[in-house]
Amino acid sequence: MASGSKKVVIAALIGNGLVAITKFVASIMTGSSAMFSEAIHSIVDSGNQILLLFGLKQSEKPASEDYPFGHGKEVYFWSFVVAILIFSAGAGISIYEGIHHLMSPSPLENVLVNYIVLTLALLFEGAAWYMAWREFEHTRGKNSLFQAVHQAKDPSIFVVFFEDSAAILGLIVALIGITLGHLTGNPIYDGIASILIGCILAGTAAWLAYETKSLLIGESAKPATRQGIRKLLTNQPHVEHVNEIATMHMGPNFILATISLDFEDQTPAGVVEKTIAQLDCQIKTEYPLVKRVFIEVKSRKDMTNDNNLLNA
């Protein structure tokens, strides 16, 4: 999964870097506001991919005394930063540039250059989008698009996928705005296109920020994993009741599981220890993403009292 994420991000970085250069050249040659917004968009996206690669690299750092559960959440933090940058830099500059162009419109020049650059940009972005889509399809299974994003634990993939989707949509808007401005001779369409591109980026950023925030705070493992762990626990002969199962993703490939069990009253201490050791091994074997398991032995009555105190 980590290898696939890096390939997707690197492909997006190369594509956005090439696109950014061509867009800036075109915006200078033609004076197009929409093209300048698209150039800024590509620069921001390129910076975002660098941040995602940095986050993936940082998340691989081993656990230490200060960070006993590793650095897996680094990728969540940097994905959230990317969402903020899309909103502040990409959307903000695009909307500002569009408003400025509406207030001080200027005719487009060398319009053919815009058409050529936008066509090339669609090809570059389309190639990067296709790679991100393939990896996203591989991870989402039978879930719908929105369900897959909500349940995804590796944000680098869906961040790139929606960045590229927003980029393609922005290119189409820029192409329509420039075409209308060219055909009518009215540069106002170019400014409107720039504002619409900014709105697309703002909407994308808001959604990405919402999804990555929940990962950063601490999402539980997928329902199938939680249900599977519960089944393993209830099948143990000396376990009378499963009080609680709490899981949390410490990174895309690291799940922490804390469990509270009520054993039968007459169960010898040696049997309890052996059962806990077996459960630890079974859980980690059947669910490789579960790296750490903590099992607490507590009576059901005491667990209920603790919950009542917490809710009081």
PDB file of C-alpha atoms in Angstrom:
ATOM      1  CA  MET A   1       0.000   0.000   0.000  1.00  0.00           C
ATOM      2  CA  ALA A   2       2.821   2.398   0.911  1.00  0.00           C
ATOM      3  CA  SER A   3       4.590   1.660  -2.381  1.00  0.00           C
ATOM      4  CA  GLY A   4       1.395   2.313  -4.342  1.00  0.00           C
ATOM      5  CA  SER A   5       0.851   5.596  -2.516  1.00  0.00           C
ATOM      6  CA  LYS A   6       4.343   6.833  -3.362  1.00  0.00           C
ATOM      7  CA  LYS A   7       3.965   5.932  -7.036  1.00  0.00           C
ATOM      8  CA  VAL A   8       0.690   7.841  -7.237  1.00  0.00           C
ATOM      9  CA  VAL A   9       2.148  10.916  -5.520  1.00  0.00           C
ATOM     10  CA  ILE A  10       5.328  10.894  -7.627  1.00  0.00           C
ATOM     11  CA  ALA A  11       3.305  10.566 -10.839  1.00  0.00           C
ATOM     12  CA  ALA A  12       1.147  13.504  -9.776  1.00  0.00           C
ATOM     13  CA  LEU A  13       4.236  15.566  -8.897  1.00  0.00           C
ATOM     14  CA  ILE A  14       5.823  15.005 -12.307  1.00  0.00           C
ATOM     15  CA  GLY A  15       2.562  15.768 -14.114  1.00  0.00           C
ATOM     16  CA  ASN A  16       1.860  18.940 -12.132  1.00  0.00           C
ATOM     17  CA  GLY A  17       5.430  20.170 -12.512  1.00  0.00           C
ATOM     18  CA  LEU A  18       5.267  19.897 -16.298  1.00  0.00           C
ATOM     19  CA  VAL A  19       1.822  21.450 -16.406  1.00  0.00           C
ATOM     20  CA  ALA A  20       2.805  24.375 -14.150  1.00  0.00           C
ATOM     21  CA  ILE A  21       5.688  25.385 -16.417  1.00  0.00           C
ATOM     22  CA  THR A  22       3.578  25.349 -19.579  1.00  0.00           C
ATOM     23  CA  LYS A  23       0.709  27.234 -17.887  1.00  0.00           C
ATOM     24  CA  PHE A  24       2.959  30.015 -16.606  1.00  0.00           C
ATOM     25  CA  VAL A  25       4.507  30.486 -20.042  1.00  0.00           C
ATOM     26  CA  ALA A  26       1.036  30.593 -21.600  1.00  0.00           C
ATOM     27  CA  SER A  27      -0.327  33.063 -19.013  1.00  0.00           C
ATOM     28  CA  ILE A  28       2.580  35.439 -19.681  1.00  0.00           C
ATOM     29  CA  MET A  29       2.158  35.183 -23.458  1.00  0.00           C
ATOM     30  CA  THR A  30      -1.625  35.580 -23.485  1.00  0.00           C
ATOM     31  CA  GLY A  31      -2.467  37.628 -20.384  1.00  0.00           C
ATOM     32  CA  SER A  32      -5.201  35.142 -19.452  1.00  0.00           C
ATOM     33  CA  SER A  33      -6.482  35.368 -15.876  1.00  0.00           C
ATOM     34  CA  ALA A  34      -7.887  31.833 -15.991  1.00  0.00           C
ATOM     35  CA  MET A  35      -4.575  30.495 -17.271  1.00  0.00           C
ATOM     36  CA  PHE A  36      -2.692  32.300 -14.493  1.00  0.00           C
ATOM     37  CA  SER A  37      -5.087  30.777 -11.930  1.00  0.00           C
ATOM     38  CA  GLU A  38      -4.468  27.360 -13.436  1.00  0.00           C
ATOM     39  CA  ALA A  39      -0.704  27.933 -13.206  1.00  0.00           C
ATOM     40  CA  ILE A  40      -1.019  28.826  -9.515  1.00  0.00           C
ATOM     41  CA  HIS A  41      -3.223  25.757  -9.076  1.00  0.00           C
ATOM     42  CA  SER A  42      -0.509  23.507 -10.544  1.00  0.00           C
ATOM     43  CA  ILE A  43       2.233  25.108  -8.422  1.00  0.00           C
ATOM     44  CA  VAL A  44       0.165  24.547  -5.283  1.00  0.00           C
ATOM     45  CA  ASP A  45      -0.526  20.945  -6.315  1.00  0.00           C
ATOM     46  CA  SER A  46       3.197  20.339  -6.918  1.00  0.00           C
ATOM     47  CA  GLY A  47       4.005  21.703  -3.467  1.00  0.00           C
ATOM     48  CA  ASN A  48       1.271  19.523  -2.007  1.00  0.00           C
ATOM     49  CA  GLN A  49       2.756  16.393  -3.559  1.00  0.00           C
ATOM     50  CA  ILE A  50       6.144  17.249  -2.052  1.00  0.00           C
ATOM     51  CA  LEU A  51       4.488  17.602   1.359  1.00  0.00           C
ATOM     52  CA  LEU A  52       2.701  14.255   0.918  1.00  0.00           C
ATOM     53  CA  LEU A  53       5.983  12.545   0.029  1.00  0.00           C
ATOM     54  CA  PHE A  54       7.574  14.132   3.086  1.00  0.00           C
ATOM     55  CA  GLY A  55       4.689  12.894   5.243  1.00  0.00           C
ATOM     56  CA  LEU A  56       4.997   9.347   3.854  1.00  0.00           C
ATOM     57  CA  LYS A  57       8.745   9.396   4.547  1.00  0.00           C
ATOM     58  CA  GLN A  58       8.266  10.706   8.098  1.00  0.00           C
ATOM     59  CA  SER A  59       5.577   8.104   8.831  1.00  0.00           C
ATOM     60  CA  GLU A  60       8.127   5.332   8.222  1.00  0.00           C
ATOM     61  CA  LYS A  61      10.344   6.451  11.112  1.00  0.00           C
ATOM     62  CA  PRO A  62      10.565   3.727  13.794  1.00  0.00           C
ATOM     63  CA  ALA A  63       9.018   3.952  17.226  1.00  0.00           C
ATOM     64  CA  SER A  64      11.045   5.534  20.011  1.00  0.00           C
ATOM     65  CA  GLU A  65      10.777   6.296  23.717  1.00  0.00           C
ATOM     66  CA  ASP A  66       9.134   9.631  22.945  1.00  0.00           C
ATOM     67  CA  TYR A  67       6.908   8.152  20.200  1.00  0.00           C
ATOM     68  CA  PRO A  68       6.174   4.582  21.343  1.00  0.00           C
ATOM     69  CA  PHE A  69       3.562   4.036  18.620  1.00  0.00           C
ATOM     70  CA  GLY A  70       5.721   5.370  15.803  1.00  0.00           C
ATOM     71  CA  HIS A  71       5.140   8.290  13.457  1.00  0.00           C
ATOM     72  CA  GLY A  72       2.332   6.871  11.313  1.00  0.00           C
ATOM     73  CA  LYS A  73       0.077   9.888  11.907  1.00  0.00           C
ATOM     74  CA  GLU A  74       2.593  12.153  10.168  1.00  0.00           C
ATOM     75  CA  VAL A  75       0.911  11.342   6.867  1.00  0.00           C
ATOM     76  CA  TYR A  76      -2.438  12.413   8.346  1.00  0.00           C
ATOM     77  CA  PHE A  77      -1.015  15.722   9.549  1.00  0.00           C
ATOM     78  CA  TRP A  78       0.627  16.599   6.231  1.00  0.00           C
ATOM     79  CA  SER A  79      -2.500  15.595   4.311  1.00  0.00           C
ATOM     80  CA  PHE A  80      -4.455  18.056   6.457  1.00  0.00           C
ATOM     81  CA  VAL A  81      -1.846  20.751   5.739  1.00  0.00           C
ATOM     82  CA  VAL A  82      -2.268  20.032   2.018  1.00  0.00           C
ATOM     83  CA  ALA A  83      -6.023  20.606   2.288  1.00  0.00           C
ATOM     84  CA  ILE A  84      -5.420  23.944   4.036  1.00  0.00           C
ATOM     85  CA  LEU A  85      -2.932  25.003   1.336  1.00  0.00           C
ATOM     86  CA  ILE A  86      -5.365  24.139  -1.464  1.00  0.00           C
ATOM     87  CA  PHE A  87      -7.928  26.398   0.196  1.00  0.00           C
ATOM     88  CA  SER A  88      -5.691  29.307   1.184  1.00  0.00           C
ATOM     89  CA  ALA A  89      -3.197  29.446  -1.689  1.00  0.00           C
ATOM     90  CA  GLY A  90      -4.984  27.790  -4.610  1.00  0.00           C
ATOM     91  CA  ALA A  91      -8.559  28.960  -4.054  1.00  0.00           C
ATOM     92  CA  GLY A  92      -7.674  32.333  -2.543  1.00  0.00           C
ATOM     93  CA  ILE A  93      -5.300  33.437  -5.301  1.00  0.00           C
ATOM     94  CA  SER A  94      -7.595  32.173  -8.069  1.00  0.00           C
ATOM     95  CA  ILE A  95     -10.630  34.045  -6.738  1.00  0.00           C
ATOM     96  CA  TYR A  96      -8.569  37.200  -6.158  1.00  0.00           C
ATOM     97  CA  GLU A  97      -7.132  37.051  -9.664  1.00  0.00           C
ATOM     98  CA  GLY A  98     -10.594  36.533 -11.150  1.00  0.00           C
ATOM     99  CA  ILE A  99     -12.075  39.521  -9.291  1.00  0.00           C
ATOM    100  CA  HIS A 100      -9.087  41.661 -10.289  1.00  0.00           C
ATOM    101  CA  HIS A 101      -9.585  40.674 -13.942  1.00  0.00           C
ATOM    102  CA  LEU A 102     -13.292  41.538 -13.777  1.00  0.00           C
ATOM    103  CA  MET A 103     -12.484  44.974 -12.367  1.00  0.00           C
ATOM    104  CA  SER A 104      -9.689  45.627 -14.876  1.00  0.00           C
ATOM    105  CA  PRO A 105     -10.424  43.434 -17.919  1.00  0.00           C
ATOM    106  CA  SER A 106      -7.807  43.116 -20.637  1.00  0.00           C
ATOM    107  CA  PRO A 107      -8.183  41.417 -24.033  1.00  0.00           C
ATOM    108  CA  LEU A 108      -6.653  37.988 -24.565  1.00  0.00           C
ATOM    109  CA  GLU A 109      -3.617  37.619 -26.803  1.00  0.00           C
ATOM    110  CA  ASN A 110      -2.206  34.598 -28.635  1.00  0.00           C
ATOM    111  CA  VAL A 111      -5.292  32.551 -27.772  1.00  0.00           C
ATOM    112  CA  LEU A 112      -4.004  29.565 -29.737  1.00  0.00           C
ATOM    113  CA  VAL A 113      -1.256  29.157 -27.131  1.00  0.00           C
ATOM    114  CA  ASN A 114      -3.920  28.743 -24.440  1.00  0.00           C
ATOM    115  CA  TYR A 115      -5.668  26.018 -26.411  1.00  0.00           C
ATOM    116  CA  ILE A 116      -2.429  24.108 -26.966  1.00  0.00           C
ATOM    117  CA  VAL A 117      -1.355  24.391 -23.329  1.00  0.00           C
ATOM    118  CA  LEU A 118      -4.761  23.398 -21.944  1.00  0.00           C
ATOM    119  CA  THR A 119      -4.832  20.364 -24.240  1.00  0.00           C
ATOM    120  CA  LEU A 120      -1.355  19.298 -23.088  1.00  0.00           C
ATOM    121  CA  ALA A 121      -2.322  19.945 -19.475  1.00  0.00           C
ATOM    122  CA  LEU A 122      -5.401  17.734 -19.825  1.00  0.00           C
ATOM    123  CA  LEU A 123      -3.179  14.938 -21.162  1.00  0.00           C
ATOM    124  CA  PHE A 124      -0.650  15.269 -18.330  1.00  0.00           C
ATOM    125  CA  GLU A 125      -3.303  15.589 -15.624  1.00  0.00           C
ATOM    126  CA  GLY A 126      -5.339  12.781 -17.176  1.00  0.00           C
ATOM    127  CA  ALA A 127      -2.372  10.394 -16.993  1.00  0.00           C
ATOM    128  CA  ALA A 128      -1.755  11.246 -13.314  1.00  0.00           C
ATOM    129  CA  TRP A 129      -5.500  11.012 -12.574  1.00  0.00           C
ATOM    130  CA  TYR A 130      -5.676   7.552 -14.181  1.00  0.00           C
ATOM    131  CA  MET A 131      -2.865   6.230 -11.955  1.00  0.00           C
ATOM    132  CA  ALA A 132      -4.535   7.669  -8.858  1.00  0.00           C
ATOM    133  CA  TRP A 133      -7.895   6.228  -9.945  1.00  0.00           C
ATOM    134  CA  ARG A 134      -6.433   2.733 -10.425  1.00  0.00           C
ATOM    135  CA  GLU A 135      -4.882   2.759  -6.959  1.00  0.00           C
ATOM    136  CA  PHE A 136      -8.070   4.180  -5.443  1.00  0.00           C
ATOM    137  CA  GLU A 137     -10.180   1.497  -7.162  1.00  0.00           C
ATOM    138  CA  HIS A 138      -7.813  -1.150  -5.811  1.00  0.00           C
ATOM    139  CA  THR A 139      -8.332   0.006  -2.229  1.00  0.00           C
ATOM    140  CA  ARG A 140     -12.047   0.873  -2.238  1.00  0.00           C
ATOM    141  CA  GLY A 141     -13.405  -2.625  -3.023  1.00  0.00           C
ATOM    142  CA  LYS A 142     -17.203  -2.684  -3.362  1.00  0.00           C
ATOM    143  CA  ASN A 143     -17.784   0.576  -1.515  1.00  0.00           C
ATOM    144  CA  SER A 144     -19.242   3.630  -3.212  1.00  0.00           C
ATOM    145  CA  LEU A 145     -16.958   6.555  -3.956  1.00  0.00           C
ATOM    146  CA  PHE A 146     -17.969   8.526  -0.848  1.00  0.00           C
ATOM    147  CA  GLN A 147     -17.938   5.453   1.399  1.00  0.00           C
ATOM    148  CA  ALA A 148     -14.463   4.542   0.171  1.00  0.00           C
ATOM    149  CA  VAL A 149     -13.099   8.000   0.996  1.00  0.00           C
ATOM    150  CA  HIS A 150     -14.754   7.989   4.416  1.00  0.00           C
ATOM    151  CA  GLN A 151     -13.355   4.541   5.267  1.00  0.00           C
ATOM    152  CA  ALA A 152      -9.930   5.036   3.669  1.00  0.00           C
ATOM    153  CA  LYS A 153      -7.040   5.085   6.108  1.00  0.00           C
ATOM    154  CA  ASP A 154      -4.345   6.192   3.633  1.00  0.00           C
ATOM    155  CA  PRO A 155      -5.212   9.799   2.773  1.00  0.00           C
ATOM    156  CA  SER A 156      -2.338  10.266   0.327  1.00  0.00           C
ATOM    157  CA  ILE A 157      -4.224   8.281  -2.313  1.00  0.00           C
ATOM    158  CA  PHE A 158      -7.586  10.026  -2.117  1.00  0.00           C
ATOM    159  CA  VAL A 159      -5.957  13.452  -1.665  1.00  0.00           C
ATOM    160  CA  VAL A 160      -4.086  13.035  -4.956  1.00  0.00           C
ATOM    161  CA  PHE A 161      -7.151  11.553  -6.652  1.00  0.00           C
ATOM    162  CA  PHE A 162      -9.398  14.487  -5.737  1.00  0.00           C
ATOM    163  CA  GLU A 163      -6.640  17.019  -6.404  1.00  0.00           C
ATOM    164  CA  ASP A 164      -6.304  15.641  -9.919  1.00  0.00           C
ATOM    165  CA  SER A 165     -10.079  15.493 -10.353  1.00  0.00           C
ATOM    166  CA  ALA A 166     -10.344  19.161  -9.330  1.00  0.00           C
ATOM    167  CA  ALA A 167      -7.461  19.974 -11.685  1.00  0.00           C
ATOM    168  CA  ILE A 168      -9.185  18.373 -14.684  1.00  0.00           C
ATOM    169  CA  LEU A 169     -12.457  20.109 -13.839  1.00  0.00           C
ATOM    170  CA  GLY A 170     -10.571  23.409 -13.505  1.00  0.00           C
ATOM    171  CA  LEU A 171      -8.930  22.923 -16.890  1.00  0.00           C
ATOM    172  CA  ILE A 172     -12.324  22.362 -18.498  1.00  0.00           C
ATOM    173  CA  VAL A 173     -13.665  25.540 -16.858  1.00  0.00           C
ATOM    174  CA  ALA A 174     -10.593  27.487 -18.018  1.00  0.00           C
ATOM    175  CA  LEU A 175     -11.025  26.146 -21.563  1.00  0.00           C
ATOM    176  CA  ILE A 176     -14.703  27.165 -21.624  1.00  0.00           C
ATOM    177  CA  GLY A 177     -13.938  30.635 -20.216  1.00  0.00           C
ATOM    178  CA  ILE A 178     -11.120  31.307 -22.670  1.00  0.00           C
ATOM    179  CA  THR A 179     -13.173  29.998 -25.588  1.00  0.00           C
ATOM    180  CA  LEU A 180     -16.153  32.202 -24.716  1.00  0.00           C
ATOM    181  CA  GLY A 181     -13.864  35.191 -24.276  1.00  0.00           C
ATOM    182  CA  HIS A 182     -12.251  34.487 -27.646  1.00  0.00           C
ATOM    183  CA  LEU A 183     -15.514  33.993 -29.529  1.00  0.00           C
ATOM    184  CA  THR A 184     -17.359  36.963 -28.017  1.00  0.00           C
ATOM    185  CA  GLY A 185     -14.404  39.287 -27.619  1.00  0.00           C
ATOM    186  CA  ASN A 186     -15.506  39.879 -24.018  1.00  0.00           C
ATOM    187  CA  PRO A 187     -12.687  39.186 -21.474  1.00  0.00           C
ATOM    188  CA  ILE A 188     -15.182  39.006 -18.601  1.00  0.00           C
ATOM    189  CA  TYR A 189     -15.619  35.257 -19.217  1.00  0.00           C
ATOM    190  CA  ASP A 190     -11.932  34.715 -18.486  1.00  0.00           C
ATOM    191  CA  GLY A 191     -12.301  36.369 -15.063  1.00  0.00           C
ATOM    192  CA  ILE A 192     -15.458  34.392 -14.291  1.00  0.00           C
ATOM    193  CA  ALA A 193     -13.608  31.170 -15.137  1.00  0.00           C
ATOM    194  CA  SER A 194     -10.844  32.110 -12.702  1.00  0.00           C
ATOM    195  CA  ILE A 195     -13.369  32.639  -9.897  1.00  0.00           C
ATOM    196  CA  LEU A 196     -15.084  29.326 -10.668  1.00  0.00           C
ATOM    197  CA  ILE A 197     -11.709  27.548 -10.541  1.00  0.00           C
ATOM    198  CA  GLY A 198     -11.161  29.067  -7.104  1.00  0.00           C
ATOM    199  CA  CYS A 199     -14.583  27.839  -5.960  1.00  0.00           C
ATOM    200  CA  ILE A 200     -13.799  24.316  -7.195  1.00  0.00           C
ATOM    201  CA  LEU A 201     -10.553  24.346  -5.229  1.00  0.00           C
ATOM    202  CA  ALA A 202     -12.266  25.698  -2.113  1.00  0.00           C
ATOM    203  CA  GLY A 203     -14.901  22.945  -2.214  1.00  0.00           C
ATOM    204  CA  THR A 204     -12.281  20.235  -2.754  1.00  0.00           C
ATOM    205  CA  ALA A 205     -10.136  21.590   0.081  1.00  0.00           C
ATOM    206  CA  ALA A 206     -13.073  21.729   2.522  1.00  0.00           C
ATOM    207  CA  TRP A 207     -13.994  18.111   1.863  1.00  0.00           C
ATOM    208  CA  LEU A 208     -10.399  16.872   2.101  1.00  0.00           C
ATOM    209  CA  ALA A 209      -9.897  18.789   5.351  1.00  0.00           C
ATOM    210  CA  TYR A 210     -13.045  17.192   6.805  1.00  0.00           C
ATOM    211  CA  GLU A 211     -11.949  13.663   5.894  1.00  0.00           C
ATOM    212  CA  THR A 212      -8.324  14.017   7.019  1.00  0.00           C
ATOM    213  CA  LYS A 213      -9.350  15.701  10.286  1.00  0.00           C
ATOM    214  CA  SER A 214     -11.136  12.551  11.460  1.00  0.00           C
ATOM    215  CA  LEU A 215      -8.038  10.467  10.683  1.00  0.00           C
ATOM    216  CA  LEU A 216      -5.852  12.931  12.541  1.00  0.00           C
ATOM    217  CA  ILE A 217      -8.086  12.818  15.620  1.00  0.00           C
ATOM    218  CA  GLY A 218      -8.157   9.015  15.562  1.00  0.00           C
ATOM    219  CA  GLU A 219     -10.477   6.778  13.543  1.00  0.00           C
ATOM    220  CA  SER A 220     -11.231   3.204  14.519  1.00  0.00           C
ATOM    221  CA  ALA A 221     -10.450   0.179  12.368  1.00  0.00           C
ATOM    222  CA  LYS A 222     -12.918  -0.854   9.687  1.00  0.00           C
ATOM    223  CA  PRO A 223     -16.114  -2.603  10.884  1.00  0.00           C
ATOM    224  CA  ALA A 224     -15.010  -5.934   9.402  1.00  0.00           C
ATOM    225  CA  THR A 225     -11.818  -5.847  11.470  1.00  0.00           C
ATOM    226  CA  ARG A 226     -13.652  -4.944  14.684  1.00  0.00           C
ATOM    227  CA  GLN A 227     -16.271  -7.642  14.129  1.00  0.00           C
ATOM    228  CA  GLY A 228     -13.596 -10.225  13.347  1.00  0.00           C
ATOM    229  CA  ILE A 229     -11.700  -9.426  16.544  1.00  0.00           C
ATOM    230  CA  ARG A 230     -14.916  -9.684  18.565  1.00  0.00           C
ATOM    231  CA  LYS A 231     -15.627 -13.100  17.051  1.00  0.00           C
ATOM    232  CA  LEU A 232     -12.167 -14.329  18.040  1.00  0.00           C
ATOM    233  CA  LEU A 233     -12.721 -13.131  21.598  1.00  0.00           C
ATOM    234  CA  THR A 234     -16.194 -14.603  22.073  1.00  0.00           C
ATOM    235  CA  ASN A 235     -15.014 -18.019  20.808  1.00  0.00           C
ATOM    236  CA  GLN A 236     -12.539 -18.360  23.681  1.00  0.00           C
ATOM    237  CA  PRO A 237     -13.804 -21.015  26.171  1.00  0.00           C
ATOM    238  CA  HIS A 238     -13.029 -19.095  29.382  1.00  0.00           C
ATOM    239  CA  VAL A 239     -14.175 -15.644  28.252  1.00  0.00           C
ATOM    240  CA  GLU A 240     -17.533 -14.855  29.837  1.00  0.00           C
ATOM    241  CA  HIS A 241     -18.068 -11.421  28.290  1.00  0.00           C
ATOM    242  CA  VAL A 242     -16.336  -8.978  25.956  1.00  0.00           C
ATOM    243  CA  ASN A 243     -16.623  -5.665  27.781  1.00  0.00           C
ATOM    244  CA  GLU A 244     -15.061  -3.406  25.199  1.00  0.00           C
ATOM    245  CA  ILE A 245     -13.058  -3.334  21.984  1.00  0.00           C
ATOM    246  CA  ALA A 246     -11.445  -0.011  21.119  1.00  0.00           C
ATOM    247  CA  THR A 247      -9.305   0.340  18.010  1.00  0.00           C
ATOM    248  CA  MET A 248      -7.519   3.311  16.497  1.00  0.00           C
ATOM    249  CA  HIS A 249      -5.428   3.852  13.386  1.00  0.00           C
ATOM    250  CA  MET A 250      -2.010   5.162  14.388  1.00  0.00           C
ATOM    251  CA  GLY A 251      -1.204   5.332  10.673  1.00  0.00           C
ATOM    252  CA  PRO A 252      -2.402   3.774   7.402  1.00  0.00           C
ATOM    253  CA  ASN A 253      -0.695   0.463   8.247  1.00  0.00           C
ATOM    254  CA  PHE A 254      -0.842   0.453  12.053  1.00  0.00           C
ATOM    255  CA  ILE A 255      -3.883  -0.345  14.190  1.00  0.00           C
ATOM    256  CA  LEU A 256      -3.823  -0.149  17.987  1.00  0.00           C
ATOM    257  CA  ALA A 257      -6.349  -2.434  19.734  1.00  0.00           C
ATOM    258  CA  THR A 258      -7.323  -2.204  23.399  1.00  0.00           C
ATOM    259  CA  ILE A 259      -9.634  -4.897  24.785  1.00  0.00           C
ATOM    260  CA  SER A 260     -11.428  -5.474  28.080  1.00  0.00           C
ATOM    261  CA  LEU A 261     -12.478  -9.047  28.904  1.00  0.00           C
ATOM    262  CA  ASP A 262     -14.439 -10.627  31.712  1.00  0.00           C
ATOM    263  CA  PHE A 263     -13.203 -14.169  32.389  1.00  0.00           C
ATOM    264  CA  GLU A 264     -15.161 -16.828  34.261  1.00  0.00           C
ATOM    265  CA  ASP A 265     -14.670 -16.401  38.015  1.00  0.00           C
ATOM    266  CA  GLN A 266     -12.961 -19.748  38.576  1.00  0.00           C
ATOM    267  CA  THR A 267     -10.479 -19.414  35.706  1.00  0.00           C
ATOM    268  CA  PRO A 268      -6.893 -19.989  36.994  1.00  0.00           C
ATOM    269  CA  ALA A 269      -4.416 -17.141  36.522  1.00  0.00           C
ATOM    270  CA  GLY A 270      -2.196 -19.351  34.357  1.00  0.00           C
ATOM    271  CA  VAL A 271      -5.087 -20.068  31.969  1.00  0.00           C
ATOM    272  CA  VAL A 272      -5.910 -16.352  31.760  1.00  0.00           C
ATOM    273  CA  GLU A 273      -2.292 -15.544  30.874  1.00  0.00           C
ATOM    274  CA  LYS A 274      -2.160 -18.286  28.260  1.00  0.00           C
ATOM    275  CA  THR A 275      -5.481 -17.187  26.713  1.00  0.00           C
ATOM    276  CA  ILE A 276      -4.325 -13.569  26.497  1.00  0.00           C
ATOM    277  CA  ALA A 277      -1.065 -14.620  24.814  1.00  0.00           C
ATOM    278  CA  GLN A 278      -2.969 -16.772  22.303  1.00  0.00           C
ATOM    279  CA  LEU A 279      -5.423 -13.989  21.540  1.00  0.00           C
ATOM    280  CA  ASP A 280      -2.595 -11.519  20.977  1.00  0.00           C
ATOM    281  CA  CYS A 281      -0.992 -13.885  18.469  1.00  0.00           C
ATOM    282  CA  GLN A 282      -4.278 -14.767  16.728  1.00  0.00           C
ATOM    283  CA  ILE A 283      -5.387 -11.157  16.317  1.00  0.00           C
ATOM    284  CA  LYS A 284      -2.042 -10.052  14.858  1.00  0.00           C
ATOM    285  CA  THR A 285      -1.919 -13.079  12.534  1.00  0.00           C
ATOM    286  CA  GLU A 286      -5.444 -12.703  11.136  1.00  0.00           C
ATOM    287  CA  TYR A 287      -5.289  -8.888  10.990  1.00  0.00           C
ATOM    288  CA  PRO A 288      -1.701  -7.901  10.086  1.00  0.00           C
ATOM    289  CA  LEU A 289      -2.445  -4.189  10.396  1.00  0.00           C
ATOM    290  CA  VAL A 290      -3.017  -4.688  14.136  1.00  0.00           C
ATOM    291  CA  LYS A 291       0.493  -4.109  15.470  1.00  0.00           C
ATOM    292  CA  ARG A 292      -0.196  -3.605  19.180  1.00  0.00           C
ATOM    293  CA  VAL A 293      -2.800  -5.344  21.365  1.00  0.00           C
ATOM    294  CA  PHE A 294      -3.527  -4.471  24.998  1.00  0.00           C
ATOM    295  CA  ILE A 295      -5.917  -6.749  26.898  1.00  0.00           C
ATOM    296  CA  GLU A 296      -7.374  -5.778  30.270  1.00  0.00           C
ATOM    297  CA  VAL A 297      -9.045  -8.333  32.515  1.00  0.00           C
ATOM    298  CA  LYS A 298     -12.014  -6.776  34.299  1.00  0.00           C
ATOM    299  CA  SER A 299     -15.374  -7.954  35.564  1.00  0.00           C
ATOM    300  CA  ARG A 300     -18.425  -6.853  33.638  1.00  0.00           C
ATOM    301  CA  LYS A 301     -19.832  -5.194  36.761  1.00  0.00           C
ATOM    302  CA  ASP A 302     -16.694  -3.096  37.333  1.00  0.00           C
ATOM    303  CA  MET A 303     -16.659  -2.095  33.674  1.00  0.00           C
ATOM    304  CA  THR A 304     -20.261  -0.892  33.942  1.00  0.00           C
ATOM    305  CA  ASN A 305     -19.413   1.150  37.045  1.00  0.00           C
ATOM    306  CA  ASP A 306     -16.461   2.741  35.266  1.00  0.00           C
ATOM    307  CA  ASN A 307     -18.658   3.711  32.322  1.00  0.00           C
ATOM    308  CA  ASN A 308     -21.240   5.225  34.662  1.00  0.00           C
ATOM    309  CA  LEU A 309     -18.538   7.337  36.324  1.00  0.00           C
ATOM    310  CA  LEU A 310     -17.296   8.541  32.929  1.00  0.00           C
ATOM    311  CA  ASN A 311     -20.793   9.501  31.829  1.00  0.00           C
ATOM    312  CA  ALA A 312     -21.671  11.219  35.097  1.00  0.00           C
TER     313      ALA A 312
END
